[in-house]
Structures are given as structure tokens and as C-alpha cells.
Short mmCIF file of C-alpha atoms in Angstrom, two decimals:
data_model
loop_
_atom_site.label_atom_id
_atom_site.label_comp_id
_atom_site.label_asym_id
_atom_site.label_seq_id
_atom_site.Cartn_x
_atom_site.Cartn_y
_atom_site.Cartn_z
CA UNK A 347 20.22 7.12 36.89
CA UNK A 348 16.74 6.49 35.56
CA UNK A 349 16.50 9.99 34.16
CA UNK A 350 19.93 9.58 32.59
CA UNK A 351 18.75 6.45 30.79
CA UNK A 352 15.64 8.23 29.54
CA UNK A 353 17.70 11.17 28.31
CA UNK A 354 20.11 8.90 26.46
CA UNK A 355 17.20 7.11 24.82
CA UNK A 356 15.83 10.38 23.51
CA UNK A 357 19.11 11.61 22.02
CA UNK A 358 19.96 11.05 18.35
CA UNK A 359 22.28 8.06 17.89
CA UNK A 360 25.15 10.24 16.68
CA UNK A 361 24.53 13.18 18.99
CA UNK A 362 23.56 16.72 18.10
CA UNK A 363 24.88 16.90 14.55
CA UNK A 364 23.92 20.49 13.83
CA UNK A 365 26.21 23.02 12.08
CA UNK A 366 28.75 24.41 14.57
CA UNK A 367 28.26 21.65 17.14
CA UNK A 368 31.13 19.51 18.38
CA UNK A 369 29.70 16.38 16.77
CA UNK A 370 29.39 17.99 13.32
CA UNK A 371 32.92 17.02 12.23
CA UNK A 372 33.33 13.87 14.35
CA UNK A 373 33.56 10.56 12.50
CA UNK A 374 31.22 7.82 13.73
CA UNK A 375 32.97 5.54 16.23
CA UNK A 376 33.10 1.77 15.88
CA UNK A 377 30.89 1.36 18.96
CA UNK A 378 28.27 3.70 17.53
CA UNK A 379 28.42 1.87 14.21
CA UNK A 380 27.83 -1.53 15.85
CA UNK A 381 24.97 -0.14 17.94
CA UNK A 382 23.37 1.45 14.89
CA UNK A 383 23.57 -1.70 12.80
CA UNK A 384 22.22 -3.81 15.66
CA UNK A 385 19.18 -1.55 15.80
CA UNK A 386 18.81 -1.61 12.02
CA UNK A 387 18.84 -5.42 11.93
CA UNK A 388 16.18 -5.57 14.65
CA UNK A 389 14.09 -3.18 12.56
CA UNK A 390 14.64 -5.40 9.51
CA UNK A 391 13.26 -8.41 11.41
CA UNK A 392 10.35 -6.41 12.81
CA UNK A 393 9.37 -5.06 9.41
CA UNK A 394 9.71 -8.53 7.85
CA UNK A 395 7.40 -10.15 10.38
CA UNK A 396 4.94 -7.26 10.14
CA UNK A 397 4.89 -7.49 6.33
CA UNK A 398 4.36 -11.25 6.42
CA UNK A 399 1.35 -10.83 8.71
CA UNK A 400 -0.05 -7.99 6.61
CA UNK A 401 0.31 -10.02 3.38
CA UNK A 402 -1.46 -13.03 4.87
CA UNK A 403 -4.38 -10.92 6.05
CA UNK A 404 -4.74 -8.72 2.95
CA UNK A 405 -5.34 -11.72 0.68
CA UNK A 406 -8.04 -13.21 2.88
CA UNK A 407 -9.96 -10.08 3.87
CA UNK A 408 -12.42 -10.15 0.96
CA UNK A 409 -13.40 -13.85 1.24
CA UNK A 410 -13.53 -13.54 5.03
CA UNK A 411 -15.72 -10.44 4.81
CA UNK A 412 -18.11 -12.16 2.39
CA UNK A 413 -18.34 -15.18 4.63
CA UNK A 414 -19.11 -13.36 7.90
CA UNK A 415 -21.51 -10.76 6.46
CA UNK A 416 -23.47 -11.26 3.25
CA UNK A 417 -24.43 -7.57 3.13
CA UNK A 418 -20.83 -6.46 2.58
CA UNK A 419 -19.88 -5.49 -0.99
CA UNK A 420 -16.64 -4.52 -2.72
CA UNK A 421 -17.06 -0.85 -1.83
CA UNK A 422 -17.16 -1.70 1.89
CA UNK A 423 -13.99 -3.75 1.40
CA UNK A 424 -12.21 -0.50 0.55
CA UNK A 425 -13.22 1.02 3.88
CA UNK A 426 -12.09 -2.07 5.78
CA UNK A 427 -8.64 -1.97 4.19
CA UNK A 428 -8.39 1.81 4.59
CA UNK A 429 -9.24 1.61 8.30
CA UNK A 430 -5.82 0.06 8.98
CA UNK A 431 -3.96 3.08 7.64
CA UNK A 432 -6.41 5.48 9.26
CA UNK A 433 -5.63 3.97 12.66
CA UNK A 434 -1.91 4.14 11.89
CA UNK A 435 -2.10 7.78 10.83
CA UNK A 436 -4.00 8.77 13.98
CA UNK A 437 -1.68 6.86 16.34
CA UNK A 438 1.69 7.83 14.85
CA UNK A 439 1.82 11.42 16.19
CA UNK A 440 0.48 10.24 19.58
CA UNK A 441 3.20 7.62 19.96
CA UNK A 442 5.78 10.03 18.56
CA UNK A 443 4.92 12.67 21.16
CA UNK A 444 4.86 10.01 23.86
CA UNK A 445 8.38 8.85 22.96
CA UNK A 446 9.61 12.45 23.24
CA UNK A 447 8.91 12.57 26.98
CA UNK A 448 9.10 8.93 28.04
CA UNK A 449 11.30 5.92 27.23
CA UNK A 450 10.59 4.54 23.77
CA UNK A 451 9.87 1.08 25.15
CA UNK A 452 6.62 2.30 26.77
CA UNK A 453 4.75 3.23 23.54
CA UNK A 454 6.30 0.18 21.88
CA UNK A 455 4.90 -2.19 24.52
CA UNK A 456 1.49 -0.52 24.39
CA UNK A 457 1.39 -0.71 20.58
CA UNK A 458 2.26 -4.42 20.68
CA UNK A 459 -0.49 -5.05 23.25
CA UNK A 460 -3.05 -3.20 21.10
CA UNK A 461 -1.96 -5.17 18.02
CA UNK A 462 -2.38 -8.52 19.79
CA UNK A 463 -5.81 -7.56 21.16
CA UNK A 464 -6.95 -6.20 17.78
CA UNK A 465 -5.87 -9.34 15.93
CA UNK A 466 -7.75 -11.47 18.47
CA UNK A 467 -10.85 -9.36 17.79
CA UNK A 468 -10.32 -9.82 14.04
CA UNK A 469 -10.14 -13.60 14.49
CA UNK A 470 -13.54 -13.66 16.23
CA UNK A 471 -15.56 -11.10 14.24
CA UNK A 472 -17.69 -13.98 12.93
CA UNK A 473 -19.10 -14.70 16.40
CA UNK A 474 -21.62 -11.80 16.81
CA UNK A 475 -25.06 -12.45 15.37
CA UNK A 476 -25.16 -9.27 13.28
CA UNK A 477 -23.17 -6.23 12.10
CA UNK A 478 -20.09 -8.41 11.63
CA UNK A 479 -18.66 -6.20 8.91
CA UNK A 480 -18.52 -3.26 11.34
CA UNK A 481 -16.66 -5.38 13.89
CA UNK A 482 -14.14 -6.20 11.16
CA UNK A 483 -13.85 -2.50 10.32
CA UNK A 484 -13.10 -1.69 13.97
CA UNK A 485 -10.66 -4.58 14.29
CA UNK A 486 -8.61 -3.50 11.29
CA UNK A 487 -8.57 0.09 12.52
CA UNK A 488 -7.21 -1.05 15.91
CA UNK A 489 -4.59 -3.22 14.20
CA UNK A 490 -3.41 -0.13 12.34
CA UNK A 491 -3.43 1.88 15.56
CA UNK A 492 -1.18 -0.70 17.19
CA UNK A 493 1.13 -0.80 14.17
CA UNK A 494 1.93 2.91 14.43
CA UNK A 495 5.60 3.74 14.60
CA UNK A 496 6.86 5.52 17.71
CA UNK A 497 9.42 7.60 15.89
CA UNK A 498 11.17 10.35 17.78
CA UNK A 499 10.00 13.81 16.73
CA UNK A 500 12.64 16.53 16.65
CA UNK A 501 12.68 20.09 15.39
CA UNK A 502 14.43 20.13 12.00
CA UNK A 503 17.03 22.70 10.96
CA UNK A 504 16.70 25.18 8.12
CA UNK A 505 18.43 25.31 4.72
CA UNK A 506 16.27 22.49 3.32
CA UNK A 507 14.59 22.86 -0.08
CA UNK A 508 10.92 22.83 0.96
CA UNK A 509 9.72 22.53 -2.65
CA UNK A 510 11.71 19.32 -3.04
CA UNK A 511 10.37 18.05 0.29
CA UNK A 512 6.73 18.69 -0.66
CA UNK A 513 7.21 17.24 -4.15
CA UNK A 514 8.77 14.08 -2.75
CA UNK A 515 5.87 13.68 -0.32
CA UNK A 516 3.42 13.97 -3.22
CA UNK A 517 5.40 11.43 -5.26
CA UNK A 518 5.50 9.05 -2.31
CA UNK A 519 1.76 9.49 -1.77
CA UNK A 520 0.99 8.53 -5.37
CA UNK A 521 3.35 5.54 -5.29
CA UNK A 522 1.75 4.15 -2.11
CA UNK A 523 -1.74 5.06 -3.39
CA UNK A 524 -1.20 3.03 -6.56
CA UNK A 525 0.13 -0.05 -4.82
CA UNK A 526 -2.55 0.11 -2.11
CA UNK A 527 -5.32 0.11 -4.71
CA UNK A 528 -3.63 -2.70 -6.64
CA UNK A 529 -3.34 -5.04 -3.65
CA UNK A 530 -6.93 -4.14 -2.68
CA UNK A 531 -8.47 -4.98 -6.04
CA UNK A 532 -6.49 -8.15 -6.82
CA UNK A 533 -8.86 -10.53 -5.03
CA UNK A 534 -12.22 -9.05 -6.19
CA UNK A 535 -10.85 -8.65 -9.73
CA UNK A 536 -9.70 -12.26 -10.08
CA UNK A 537 -12.91 -13.60 -8.56
CA UNK A 538 -14.99 -11.54 -11.00
CA UNK A 539 -12.91 -12.15 -14.11
CA UNK A 540 -11.92 -15.80 -13.73
CA UNK A 541 -14.84 -17.12 -11.64
CA UNK A 542 -12.50 -18.22 -8.86
CA UNK A 543 -14.00 -19.34 -5.57
CA UNK A 544 -12.96 -17.67 -2.33
CA UNK A 545 -10.51 -20.47 -1.57
CA UNK A 546 -9.02 -20.35 -5.06
CA UNK A 547 -8.65 -16.57 -4.93
CA UNK A 548 -6.82 -16.69 -1.60
CA UNK A 549 -4.50 -19.45 -2.83
CA UNK A 550 -3.75 -18.19 -6.34
CA UNK A 551 -3.50 -14.51 -5.42
CA UNK A 552 -1.28 -15.44 -2.50
CA UNK A 553 1.04 -17.29 -4.88
CA UNK A 554 1.08 -14.32 -7.25
CA UNK A 555 1.92 -11.85 -4.48
CA UNK A 556 4.56 -14.19 -3.09
CA UNK A 557 6.17 -14.29 -6.55
CA UNK A 558 6.03 -10.49 -6.67
CA UNK A 559 7.77 -10.44 -3.29
CA UNK A 560 10.62 -12.56 -4.68
CA UNK A 561 10.72 -10.27 -7.70
CA UNK A 562 10.95 -7.24 -5.40
CA UNK A 563 13.96 -8.74 -3.58
CA UNK A 564 15.74 -9.14 -6.91
CA UNK A 565 14.82 -5.58 -7.88
CA UNK A 566 16.16 -4.25 -4.57
CA UNK A 567 19.47 -6.00 -5.19
CA UNK A 568 19.74 -4.61 -8.71
CA UNK A 569 18.74 -1.08 -7.74
CA UNK A 570 21.86 -0.61 -5.64
CA UNK A 571 24.06 -1.09 -8.69
CA UNK A 572 21.86 0.85 -11.10
CA UNK A 573 21.52 3.86 -8.81
CA UNK A 574 25.29 4.34 -8.87
CA UNK A 575 25.31 4.38 -12.66
CA UNK A 576 22.19 6.34 -13.62
CA UNK A 577 21.11 7.98 -10.35
CA UNK A 578 18.05 7.83 -8.09
CA UNK A 579 15.97 10.32 -10.07
CA UNK A 580 16.29 8.38 -13.31
CA UNK A 581 15.33 5.15 -11.55
CA UNK A 582 12.29 6.84 -10.01
CA UNK A 583 11.21 8.09 -13.43
CA UNK A 584 11.77 4.68 -15.00
CA UNK A 585 9.77 2.99 -12.25
CA UNK A 586 6.80 5.31 -12.80
CA UNK A 587 6.87 4.64 -16.55
CA UNK A 588 6.88 0.88 -15.92
CA UNK A 589 3.93 1.25 -13.53
CA UNK A 590 2.02 3.19 -16.19
CA UNK A 591 2.66 0.44 -18.75
CA UNK A 592 1.50 -2.15 -16.19
CA UNK A 593 -1.87 -0.48 -15.65
CA UNK A 594 -2.27 0.22 -19.37
CA UNK A 595 -1.83 -3.50 -20.05
CA UNK A 596 -4.52 -4.17 -17.43
CA UNK A 597 -7.19 -2.30 -19.41
CA UNK A 598 -9.89 -4.69 -20.73
CA UNK A 599 -9.94 -5.26 -24.50
CA UNK A 600 -11.60 -7.65 -26.95
CA UNK A 601 -15.06 -9.17 -27.17
CA UNK A 602 -14.89 -11.93 -24.56
CA UNK A 603 -16.89 -11.17 -21.42
CA UNK A 604 -16.60 -12.49 -17.85
CA UNK A 605 -18.92 -15.19 -16.58
CA UNK A 606 -21.98 -13.75 -14.82
CA UNK A 607 -23.36 -14.92 -11.49
CA UNK A 608 -26.70 -15.73 -13.15
CA UNK A 609 -27.95 -17.62 -10.06
CA UNK A 610 -28.59 -14.32 -8.26
CA UNK A 611 -30.94 -12.91 -10.93
CA UNK A 612 -34.04 -13.72 -8.93
CA UNK A 613 -33.83 -10.43 -7.04
CA UNK A 614 -34.60 -8.43 -10.22
CA UNK A 615 -31.92 -5.82 -9.49
CA UNK A 616 -30.27 -5.72 -12.91
CA UNK A 617 -29.65 -2.04 -13.71
CA UNK A 618 -29.52 -0.57 -17.21
CA UNK A 619 -30.20 -3.84 -19.06
CA UNK A 620 -32.96 -4.88 -21.43
CA UNK A 621 -34.94 -8.10 -21.28
CA UNK A 622 -33.15 -9.36 -24.40
CA UNK A 623 -29.72 -8.76 -22.82
CA UNK A 624 -30.79 -10.70 -19.73
CA UNK A 625 -31.93 -13.66 -21.84
CA UNK A 626 -28.71 -13.67 -23.88
CA UNK A 627 -26.63 -13.53 -20.71
CA UNK A 628 -28.54 -16.42 -19.15
CA UNK A 629 -28.28 -18.45 -22.35
CA UNK A 630 -24.50 -18.03 -22.55
CA UNK A 631 -23.86 -18.68 -18.86
CA UNK A 632 -22.97 -22.30 -18.08
CA UNK A 633 -25.26 -23.97 -15.60
CA UNK A 634 -23.67 -25.22 -12.40
CA UNK A 635 -24.56 -27.27 -9.37
CA UNK A 636 -26.75 -24.92 -7.30
CA UNK A 637 -25.29 -26.32 -4.09
CA UNK A 638 -21.91 -24.81 -4.96
CA UNK A 639 -20.74 -21.32 -4.17
CA UNK A 640 -21.80 -18.87 -6.92
CA UNK A 641 -18.82 -17.62 -8.90
CA UNK A 642 -18.24 -15.02 -11.58
CA UNK A 643 -18.98 -11.34 -11.97
CA UNK A 644 -22.00 -10.25 -9.85
CA UNK A 645 -24.81 -9.02 -12.08
CA UNK A 646 -25.43 -6.19 -9.59
CA UNK A 647 -22.29 -4.67 -11.09
CA UNK A 648 -23.86 -3.51 -14.36
CA UNK A 649 -20.52 -3.21 -16.14
CA UNK A 650 -20.12 -7.00 -16.00
CA UNK A 651 -22.59 -7.26 -18.91
CA UNK A 652 -20.71 -5.03 -21.34
CA UNK A 653 -17.07 -4.78 -20.19
CA UNK A 654 -14.65 -7.29 -21.78
CA UNK A 655 -12.81 -9.56 -19.41
CA UNK A 656 -9.17 -9.07 -18.48
CA UNK A 657 -7.36 -12.20 -19.67
CA UNK A 658 -5.19 -14.04 -17.19
CA UNK A 659 -2.08 -13.39 -19.30
CA UNK A 660 -2.88 -9.66 -19.22
CA UNK A 661 -3.20 -9.73 -15.46
CA UNK A 662 0.04 -11.65 -14.94
CA UNK A 663 2.03 -9.37 -17.26
CA UNK A 664 0.60 -6.34 -15.50
CA UNK A 665 1.45 -7.78 -12.08
CA UNK A 666 5.05 -8.42 -13.17
CA UNK A 667 5.44 -4.86 -14.47
CA UNK A 668 3.91 -3.30 -11.36
CA UNK A 669 6.11 -5.60 -9.29
CA UNK A 670 9.14 -4.07 -11.03
CA UNK A 671 8.02 -0.44 -10.93
CA UNK A 672 6.67 -0.23 -7.38
CA UNK A 673 9.77 -1.36 -5.41
CA UNK A 674 11.98 0.82 -7.61
CA UNK A 675 9.85 3.91 -6.94
CA UNK A 676 9.42 3.11 -3.26
CA UNK A 677 13.13 2.75 -2.52
CA UNK A 678 14.15 5.72 -4.66
CA UNK A 679 11.60 8.04 -3.06
CA UNK A 680 12.87 7.13 0.41
CA UNK A 681 16.49 7.54 -0.70
CA UNK A 682 15.92 10.89 -2.37
CA UNK A 683 13.93 12.18 0.60
CA UNK A 684 16.65 11.27 3.07
CA UNK A 685 19.34 12.85 0.89
CA UNK A 686 17.29 16.02 0.42
CA UNK A 687 16.99 16.40 4.20
CA UNK A 688 20.71 15.80 4.72
CA UNK A 689 22.34 15.58 8.17
CA UNK A 690 19.57 17.52 9.91
CA UNK A 691 17.28 15.73 12.42
CA UNK A 692 14.64 14.11 10.22
CA UNK A 693 11.95 13.11 12.72
CA UNK A 694 9.31 15.67 11.78
CA UNK A 695 9.92 15.35 8.06
CA UNK A 696 9.83 11.55 8.23
CA UNK A 697 6.57 11.91 10.14
CA UNK A 698 5.17 13.87 7.21
CA UNK A 699 6.31 11.13 4.84
CA UNK A 700 4.68 8.48 7.02
CA UNK A 701 1.48 10.52 7.14
CA UNK A 702 1.39 10.87 3.36
CA UNK A 703 1.91 7.12 3.00
CA UNK A 704 -0.88 6.39 5.51
CA UNK A 705 -3.21 8.80 3.71
CA UNK A 706 -2.45 7.00 0.44
CA UNK A 707 -3.31 3.65 2.02
CA UNK A 708 -6.58 5.13 3.27
CA UNK A 709 -7.68 6.75 0.02
CA UNK A 710 -6.33 4.13 -2.41
CA UNK A 711 -8.57 1.22 -1.29
CA UNK A 712 -11.62 3.50 -0.96
CA UNK A 713 -11.06 4.99 -4.41
CA UNK A 714 -10.54 1.71 -6.26
CA UNK A 715 -13.38 -0.14 -4.52
CA UNK A 716 -15.90 2.62 -5.25
CA UNK A 717 -14.86 3.20 -8.88
CA UNK A 718 -14.45 -0.52 -9.63
CA UNK A 719 -17.87 -1.41 -8.20
CA UNK A 720 -19.69 1.42 -9.98
CA UNK A 721 -17.89 1.70 -13.32
CA UNK A 722 -15.66 -1.35 -13.68
CA UNK A 723 -11.98 -1.97 -14.41
CA UNK A 724 -11.84 0.09 -17.63
CA UNK A 725 -12.66 3.35 -15.85
CA UNK A 726 -10.72 2.45 -12.71
CA UNK A 727 -7.44 1.62 -14.44
CA UNK A 728 -7.80 4.45 -16.98
CA UNK A 729 -7.98 6.91 -14.08
CA UNK A 730 -4.90 5.31 -12.53
CA UNK A 731 -3.03 5.69 -15.84
CA UNK A 732 -3.98 9.37 -15.93
CA UNK A 733 -2.80 9.81 -12.36
CA UNK A 734 0.58 8.26 -13.17
CA UNK A 735 0.97 10.58 -16.18
CA UNK A 736 0.37 13.59 -13.92
CA UNK A 737 2.92 12.23 -11.44
CA UNK A 738 5.52 11.80 -14.18
CA UNK A 739 4.84 15.39 -15.22
CA UNK A 740 5.37 16.58 -11.64
CA UNK A 741 8.64 14.66 -11.44
CA UNK A 742 9.78 16.31 -14.66
CA UNK A 743 9.01 19.77 -13.27
CA UNK A 744 10.97 19.27 -10.01
CA UNK A 745 13.60 16.91 -11.44
CA UNK A 746 16.52 19.35 -11.03
CA UNK A 747 15.56 20.17 -7.43
CA UNK A 748 15.61 16.58 -6.19
CA UNK A 749 19.29 16.62 -5.22
CA UNK A 750 21.14 15.75 -2.03
CA UNK A 751 21.57 18.34 0.72
CA UNK A 752 25.37 18.07 0.43
CA UNK A 753 25.23 18.71 -3.32
CA UNK A 754 22.93 21.71 -2.93
CA UNK A 755 25.26 23.31 -0.41
CA UNK A 756 28.41 22.55 -2.39
CA UNK A 757 30.00 20.01 -0.09
CA UNK A 758 30.31 17.39 -2.83
CA UNK A 759 29.84 17.28 -6.58
CA UNK A 760 26.73 15.60 -7.97
#
């Protein structure tokens, strides 16, 4: 009986729906439908709670990192955020293989235990006397390891357009890459540009991201209607264009510069500046109570002295546009990918999609933190705009191939 339960757990919900099999032409029963939707609703709740926890942590990582370890800079922040996805990418195939041979509840319980332990470690990374930033790095990596999905891995069938599959993975990678770098840079950017304290950055950025979450819900509701009228591919293209406009708006313009953290000038580490520029900067910087937390753009970032500030209105408009484009692209890429695969078992292919998303969340934070720290927002967001243009070009090249499996094989008309 135990082996029977394990076997039933490892079977696809609707049986072996391969061409020529008995289940191929069988309509889903009411019992199967109820079971499937019960599982889907549990997944909805799980993903909601996971996303809430992730959003709370992501906004406070930078102030928390600065507080526990003064040697940590914005470039190290990128590695801390990337470690989550690195742990997830490493653990996903392990848990997937585990669930192939054992009941799915086993890797699920283990992953939950690891997540709880890792979050406890994250809560106490301030306790050690030194190297606190490395403890945070390890904690976030373990949180990602515990968050890995234990998806069932099955051998997919043939007759799938591999070019469309690869192209969709690349598109999904870029979409996740862009949003990962945006959510990574929000807190350092607002602290540098608007001289917000750590507490203000956590509060205000949290409010902004919460508003973007509400905006995303509205977008998700509207996408269902729009996709029936103009199609998934057109919505994906439109979302990428809106994202490009959002990052273009975010480019710094004008002749107003951010406030400099002039209190830290005593270390004489101002690169590429003349004595006259230092005096002018000090003269223009308002003097504050030295007992307060220093705010503004750190002078160690040389671009702070010559790069115009990004106005708050610019930032908010950009956030709204990215908040429209990202959910549209995210949902459409998932939808297109599933339709391209068709009725075949999708475990392996979905594993590839998950891996590409995890890789994007690893590289995105590292990329933006390194470029932003060294060259500033003008170079960072210009490179993102160029990347989006290349992605739009790729979508244009494979546009006609991104069609449903049933359409490709003539079962239904597009």
C-alpha cells in the first residue's frame, strides 16, 4: 500500500497523456478537476506567503547590511541578493530528483526546515563580532536553498519547437534579470539621490513596492481580457517596450546634483577630483548635526560629483511604467512557454525555465551593484536600455515561431 501511494504521487495528475495512450482522448473528470484546483489554490497561498516574506526582506537588506558590517558596500549587496537565487538554482535539481524516487512531501518538509533555520540565522547575523556580512551571505544562500521547488522531473516528448523553447527561456531570463536589478537598486538609489536615512528608505521604498504590487494585480486582471483580443505575443512585445521607456525615463538629466556625504571626506579617498571641486562640493553641501546618520551620495562613488540626480518624479514615473511592463511580460512568457510545450510532460522544460530565472536573479543584482557603484546610474540604466532593445529584436526574429503546440500541429486555428 505504501508503494502504491508513492507511485500515485509520482504520476501526472491526468495520467500518461502521450500520443496513442488511453488518456490522450479522455476528458478530465470532475474529481480530477476538483483535485487539481485544490492543489492550485494551495500553491497560490504558498506563493503569496513566500512573496510577502521575500518583499519584506528585500527592502531591508541594504540598511541591515550597513548596520551589521560597516565594511559592506553596494557591490557586496549584489552578491548577498544573488546568493538567494544561487542556492535555489543549486537545490532545485536535487529536490526534483529526490521527488522522482520518494514521496514529494519528504523534500518539501526538508526544504521548509532549511528555510526556517536559514531565516533564524539571518535574524542573528548581527551577533558575531566580525565578518557579519559573510554570515548574511551564507544565510541568504541557505534561504534560497530551502525555497527550491521540488518539481517532478519527467522525460518530455518530441515534436516541440526547440528554437521557440530556447528563445522563450532567453526572453524569460532577460525579464527576470531586469526586475531583479530594479528591486536590488531601489534602496541604494533612493538613499543616494534623496538623502533618505535607512529607516526612511525601508518605509518609503516599501510603500512604493506595495503600490506596484497593487498595480500588478490590476494588470493581471486586465491581461486576461487583452490576451484574447490581441494575443500573448503582442502583449509581451508591448510589455518590453514599456519597460524600455521606464528605464529611459530613469536616466539622469539636468544640472542638479545629489547631496554628497561630505562628513566622510576625512579619509582622503576622493578619486578623480581636483581640490577646487572638493571645495565647491563642501561649500554647497548643507551642514548637519554630526550626531545624526550621514545621508546622501557617498563621495567614494566618484560619479556622485558629476552625475545629475534622478528627480523623485522621474523615479516614480519609471517605477509605474516598470510595474506595468514587468507583470505583463512575466505572465505572457509563462503562458507562451506552456502553450509551446503543449500536452507533453513539462517537468524538464519547466526546470530549464526555473534555472534561467534563477540565473537571472543571480546575475541581475551582481551586475547592477557593480556597474552602479563604479559608473553610476547613467551607465547602468543605459546598458539596461540597450539590453531591452536587443531583447525586443530577438522577439521580433522569433515572433512567428512562438505559437501554441496545438496550432503548430494543426489541431486548432490560431
